[in-house]
Coordinates of C-alpha atoms and ligand atoms in Angstrom, one line a residue:
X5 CA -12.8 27.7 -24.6
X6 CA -9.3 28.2 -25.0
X7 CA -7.0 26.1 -26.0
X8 CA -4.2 28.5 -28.0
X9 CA -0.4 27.1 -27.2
X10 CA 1.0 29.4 -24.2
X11 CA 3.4 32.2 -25.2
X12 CA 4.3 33.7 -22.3
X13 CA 4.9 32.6 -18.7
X14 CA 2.3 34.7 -16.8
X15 CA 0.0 32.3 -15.8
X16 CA 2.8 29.7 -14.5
X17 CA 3.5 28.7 -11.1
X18 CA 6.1 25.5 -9.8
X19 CA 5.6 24.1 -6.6
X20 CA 9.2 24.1 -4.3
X21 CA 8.9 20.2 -3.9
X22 CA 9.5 20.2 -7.7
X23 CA 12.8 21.4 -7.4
X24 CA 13.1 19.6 -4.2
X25 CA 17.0 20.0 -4.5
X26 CA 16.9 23.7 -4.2
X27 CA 16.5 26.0 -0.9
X28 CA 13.5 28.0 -1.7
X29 CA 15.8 31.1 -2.0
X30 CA 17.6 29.5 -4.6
X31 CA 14.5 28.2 -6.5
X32 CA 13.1 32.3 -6.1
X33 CA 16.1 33.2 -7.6
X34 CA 15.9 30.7 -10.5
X35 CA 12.0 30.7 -11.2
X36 CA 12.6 34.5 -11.2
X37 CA 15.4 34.2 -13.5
X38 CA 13.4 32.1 -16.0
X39 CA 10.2 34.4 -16.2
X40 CA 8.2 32.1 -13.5
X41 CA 5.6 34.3 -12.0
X42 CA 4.3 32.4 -9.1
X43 CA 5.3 30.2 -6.3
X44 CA 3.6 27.3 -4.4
X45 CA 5.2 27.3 -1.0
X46 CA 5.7 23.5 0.5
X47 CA 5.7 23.8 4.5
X48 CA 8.8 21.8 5.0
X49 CA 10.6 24.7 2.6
X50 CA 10.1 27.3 5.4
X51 CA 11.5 25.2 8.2
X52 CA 13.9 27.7 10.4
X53 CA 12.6 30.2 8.7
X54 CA 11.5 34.0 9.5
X55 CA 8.3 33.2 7.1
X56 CA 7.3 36.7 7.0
X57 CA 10.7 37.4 5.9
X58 CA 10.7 34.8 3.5
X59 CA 7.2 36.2 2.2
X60 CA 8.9 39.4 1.3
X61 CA 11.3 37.7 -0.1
X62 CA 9.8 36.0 -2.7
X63 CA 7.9 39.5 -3.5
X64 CA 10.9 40.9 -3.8
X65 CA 11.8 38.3 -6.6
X66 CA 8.3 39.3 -8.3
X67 CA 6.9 35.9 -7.6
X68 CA 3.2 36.0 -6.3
X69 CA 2.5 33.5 -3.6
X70 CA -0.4 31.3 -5.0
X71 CA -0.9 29.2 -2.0
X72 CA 0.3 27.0 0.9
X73 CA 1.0 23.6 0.8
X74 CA -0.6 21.2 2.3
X75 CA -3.2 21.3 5.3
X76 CA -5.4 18.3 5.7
X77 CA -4.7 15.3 7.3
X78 CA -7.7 15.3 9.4
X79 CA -9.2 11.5 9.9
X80 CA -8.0 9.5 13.0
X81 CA -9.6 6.9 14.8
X82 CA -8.5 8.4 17.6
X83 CA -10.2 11.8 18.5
X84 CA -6.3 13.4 20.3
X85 CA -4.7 12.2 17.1
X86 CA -7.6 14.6 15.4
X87 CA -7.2 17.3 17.8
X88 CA -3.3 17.2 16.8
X89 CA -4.7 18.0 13.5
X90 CA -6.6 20.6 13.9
X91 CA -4.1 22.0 15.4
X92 CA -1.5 21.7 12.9
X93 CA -4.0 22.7 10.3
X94 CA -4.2 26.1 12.6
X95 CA -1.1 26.3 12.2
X96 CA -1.2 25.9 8.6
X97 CA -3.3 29.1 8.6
X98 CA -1.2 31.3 10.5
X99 CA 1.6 30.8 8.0
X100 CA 0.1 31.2 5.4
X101 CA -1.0 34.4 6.8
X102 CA 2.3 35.3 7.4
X103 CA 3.8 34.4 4.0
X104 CA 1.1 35.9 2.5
X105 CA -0.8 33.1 0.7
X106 CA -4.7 33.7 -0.1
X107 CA -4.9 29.3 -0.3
X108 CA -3.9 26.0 1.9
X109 CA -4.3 23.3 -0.2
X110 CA -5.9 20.3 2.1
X111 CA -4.7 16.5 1.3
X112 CA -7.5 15.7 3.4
X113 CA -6.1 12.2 4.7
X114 CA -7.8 8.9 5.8
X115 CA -7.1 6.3 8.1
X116 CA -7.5 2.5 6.8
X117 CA -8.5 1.2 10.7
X118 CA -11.9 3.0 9.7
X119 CA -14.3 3.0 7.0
X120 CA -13.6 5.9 4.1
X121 CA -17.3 7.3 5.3
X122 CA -15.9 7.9 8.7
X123 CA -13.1 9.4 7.3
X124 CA -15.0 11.7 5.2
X125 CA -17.0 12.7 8.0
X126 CA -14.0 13.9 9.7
X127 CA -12.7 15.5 6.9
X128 CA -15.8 17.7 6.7
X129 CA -15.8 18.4 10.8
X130 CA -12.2 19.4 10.9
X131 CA -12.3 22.3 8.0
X132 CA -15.6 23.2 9.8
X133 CA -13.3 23.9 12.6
X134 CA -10.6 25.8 11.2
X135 CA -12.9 27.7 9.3
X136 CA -13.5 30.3 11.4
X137 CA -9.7 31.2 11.6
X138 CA -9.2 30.9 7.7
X139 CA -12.1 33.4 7.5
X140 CA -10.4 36.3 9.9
X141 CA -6.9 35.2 8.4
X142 CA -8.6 35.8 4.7
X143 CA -7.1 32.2 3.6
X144 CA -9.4 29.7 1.4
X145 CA -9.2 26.1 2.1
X146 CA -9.1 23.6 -1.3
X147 CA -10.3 20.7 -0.9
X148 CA -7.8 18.5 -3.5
X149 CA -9.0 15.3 -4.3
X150 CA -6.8 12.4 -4.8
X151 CA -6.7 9.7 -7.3
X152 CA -8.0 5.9 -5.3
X153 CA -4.5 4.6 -5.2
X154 CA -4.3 6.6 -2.0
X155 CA -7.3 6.1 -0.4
X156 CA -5.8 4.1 2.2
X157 CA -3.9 7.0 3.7
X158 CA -3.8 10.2 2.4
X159 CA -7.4 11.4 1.3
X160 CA -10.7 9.9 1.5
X161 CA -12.0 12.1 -0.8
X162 CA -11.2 10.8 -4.6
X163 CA -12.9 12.5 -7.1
X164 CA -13.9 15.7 -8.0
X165 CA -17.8 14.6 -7.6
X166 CA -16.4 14.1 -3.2
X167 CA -15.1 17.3 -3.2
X168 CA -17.7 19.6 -4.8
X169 CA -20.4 17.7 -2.9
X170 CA -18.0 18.7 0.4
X171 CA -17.8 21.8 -0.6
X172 CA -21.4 22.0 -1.0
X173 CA -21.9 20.8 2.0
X174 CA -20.2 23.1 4.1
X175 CA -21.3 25.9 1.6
X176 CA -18.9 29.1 2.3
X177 CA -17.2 30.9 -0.3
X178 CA -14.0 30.1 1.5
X179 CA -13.7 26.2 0.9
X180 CA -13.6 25.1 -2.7
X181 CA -11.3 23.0 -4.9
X182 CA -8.3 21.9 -6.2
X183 CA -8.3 20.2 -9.3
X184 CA -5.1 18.2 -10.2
X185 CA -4.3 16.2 -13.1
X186 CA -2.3 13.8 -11.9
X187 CA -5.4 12.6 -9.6
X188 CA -8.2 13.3 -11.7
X189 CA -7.5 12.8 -15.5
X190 CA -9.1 9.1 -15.7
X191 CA -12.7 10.6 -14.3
X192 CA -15.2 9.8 -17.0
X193 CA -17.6 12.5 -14.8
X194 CA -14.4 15.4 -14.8
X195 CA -15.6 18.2 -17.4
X196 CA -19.0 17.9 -15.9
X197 CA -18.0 18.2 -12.2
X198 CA -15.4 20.7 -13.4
X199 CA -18.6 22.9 -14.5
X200 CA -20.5 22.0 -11.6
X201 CA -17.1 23.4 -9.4
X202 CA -16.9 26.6 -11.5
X203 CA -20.3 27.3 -11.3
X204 CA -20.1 27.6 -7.4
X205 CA -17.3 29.7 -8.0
X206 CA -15.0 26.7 -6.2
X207 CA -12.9 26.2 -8.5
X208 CA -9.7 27.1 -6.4
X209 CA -6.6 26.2 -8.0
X210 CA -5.4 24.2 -11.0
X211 CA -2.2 21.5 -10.5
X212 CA -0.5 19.9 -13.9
X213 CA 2.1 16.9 -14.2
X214 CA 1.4 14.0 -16.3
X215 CA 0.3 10.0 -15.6
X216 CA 3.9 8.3 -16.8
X217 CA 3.1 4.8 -18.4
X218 CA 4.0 2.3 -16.1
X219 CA 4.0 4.4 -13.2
X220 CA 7.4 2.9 -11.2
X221 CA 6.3 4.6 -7.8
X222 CA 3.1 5.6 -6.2
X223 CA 4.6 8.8 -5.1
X224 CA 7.4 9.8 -6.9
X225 CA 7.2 9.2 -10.3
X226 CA 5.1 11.7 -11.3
X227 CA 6.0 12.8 -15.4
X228 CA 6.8 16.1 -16.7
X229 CA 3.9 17.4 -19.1
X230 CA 4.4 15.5 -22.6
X231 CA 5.8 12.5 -20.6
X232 CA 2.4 10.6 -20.1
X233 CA -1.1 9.9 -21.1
X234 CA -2.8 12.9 -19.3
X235 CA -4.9 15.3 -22.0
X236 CA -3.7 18.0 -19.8
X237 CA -4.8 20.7 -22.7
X238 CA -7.7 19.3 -22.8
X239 CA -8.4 19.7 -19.3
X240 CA -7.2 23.1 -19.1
X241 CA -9.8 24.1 -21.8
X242 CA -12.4 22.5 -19.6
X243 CA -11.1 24.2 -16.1
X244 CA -11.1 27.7 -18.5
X245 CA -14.3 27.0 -19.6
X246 CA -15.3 26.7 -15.8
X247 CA -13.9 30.2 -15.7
X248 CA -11.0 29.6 -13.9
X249 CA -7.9 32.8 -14.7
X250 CA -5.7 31.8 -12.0
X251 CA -2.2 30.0 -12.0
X252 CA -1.3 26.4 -13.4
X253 CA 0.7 25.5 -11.1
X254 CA 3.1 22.4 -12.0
X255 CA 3.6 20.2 -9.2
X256 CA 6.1 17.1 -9.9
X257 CA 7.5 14.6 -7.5
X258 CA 10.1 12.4 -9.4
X259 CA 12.9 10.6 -7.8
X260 CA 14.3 11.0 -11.4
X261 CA 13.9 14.4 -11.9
X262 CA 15.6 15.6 -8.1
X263 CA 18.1 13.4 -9.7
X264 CA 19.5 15.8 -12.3
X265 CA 20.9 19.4 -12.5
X266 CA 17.5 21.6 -11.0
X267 CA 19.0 24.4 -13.7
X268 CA 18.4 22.0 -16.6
X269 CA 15.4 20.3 -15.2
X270 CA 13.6 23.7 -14.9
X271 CA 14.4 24.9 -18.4
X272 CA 12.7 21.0 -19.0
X273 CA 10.1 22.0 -17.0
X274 CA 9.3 25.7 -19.0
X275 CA 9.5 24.1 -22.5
X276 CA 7.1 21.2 -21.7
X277 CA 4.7 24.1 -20.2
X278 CA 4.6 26.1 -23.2
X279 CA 4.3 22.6 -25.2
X280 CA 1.7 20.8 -23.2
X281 CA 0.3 23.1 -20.8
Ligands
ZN21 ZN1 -1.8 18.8 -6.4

């Protein structure tokens, strides 16, 4: 278990949507700039984009792509509304396969006109059905549970326990998941399912933020690390322990944040990860 204060900035990746503000050329630039090694690619950064183009361009700035975001959205009442999904989700897969991503994150979705159960079954039947194209694409799926307060819309699946006994379920090496702070640091059960994940070799990818206390928005408040209540070190240790070696990836939304000069919020954003991370 390791839990030394980082020293160097291999191991960290940002998310474009937490420099919203910026193009993601300018944030490749920037992250590059500052030592950032890897980059989480948000679709809506590569609208109008060449996104093999922009795949290269990103290795050109020494940044490894550590995944896709987000797939998912699979529960709807109404079966066309799911085959739309699907098919975005195919999508999904065939650019990250031209960016060059080895992961789609899913925010599975739900759909409050039916019960979280039907949701979840959907869930399950629509990665079943992508699968085979993430497998000759080479692209993992993780599963990233979200914390209750978004049960209603955006995933059915809320804790860690869902989405290893999902990825159980389906049992391939390509579906695992995403553990996330943010979503998952109030889980009395999280070390143990955090084993349980790593021991299926699931454990996909690791997101940090922190819980800010009150929490103004249900979306976009989200705290830099150091700004909240989350043990994020803590959790780290446990995810390490799992024997996870990848990238911690920060992934903020904050109304507040988009606010200010990206420049100084990502030298913000580097100090609180070699504090807190
Ligand atoms: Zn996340």
């Amino acid at each position: 278990m390791s839990t030394t204060p980082v020293t160097d900035l291999s191991r960290l990746c940002i998310h474009t949507i937490t420099t919203k503000p910026w193009d993601i050329e300018t944030a490749a630039r920037n992250y590059s700039a500052s030592g950032v090694k890897g980059i989480t690619v948000w679709r809506d950064a590569l609208h109008g984009r060449d996104i093999r183009k922009t795949g290269d361009m990103l290795r050109q700035n020494d940044l490894k792509v550590v995944s896709l975001c987000r797939g998912g959205f699979f529960p709807a009442r109404d079966r066309r509304k799911r085959e739309i999904a699907i098919d975005d989700n195919r999508r999904a897969i065939e650019e990250a396969f031209e960016l060059g991503a080895k992961l789609i994150v899913l925010v599975c979705g739900a759909d409050p006109s039916q019960s979280l159960e039907d949701s979840r079954k959907q869930i399950q039947e629509g990665i079943v059905s992508v699968l085979p194209e993430a497998i000759s694409a080479g692209i993992r799926l993780a599963i990233e549970p979200l914390h209750p307060m978004y049960a209603d819309t955006r995933s059915a699946i809320n804790t860690i326990h869902q989405a290893n006994d999902m990825s159980e379920a389906i049992d391939s090496p390509w579906v695992g998941v995403a553990v996330d702070v943010y979503h998952l640091w109030w889980d009395p059960n999280l070390e143990k399912e955090i084993i349980r994940c790593g021991k299926n070799n699931a454990l996909l990818a690791f997101h940090i933020c922190d819980w800010k206390s009150p929490t103004l928005d249900f979306l976009n408040d989200r705290g830099l690390m150091g700004d909240g209540c989350i043990p994020i070190r803590k959790i780290r240790s446990w995810v390490e322990a799992a024997g996870f070696i990848g990238f911690i990836e920060v992934e903020i939304f904050s109304t507040e944040y988009w606010k200010m000069s990206q420049n100084k919020f990502l030298y913000k954003i580097i100090d609180a990860y070699k504090k807190h991370a």
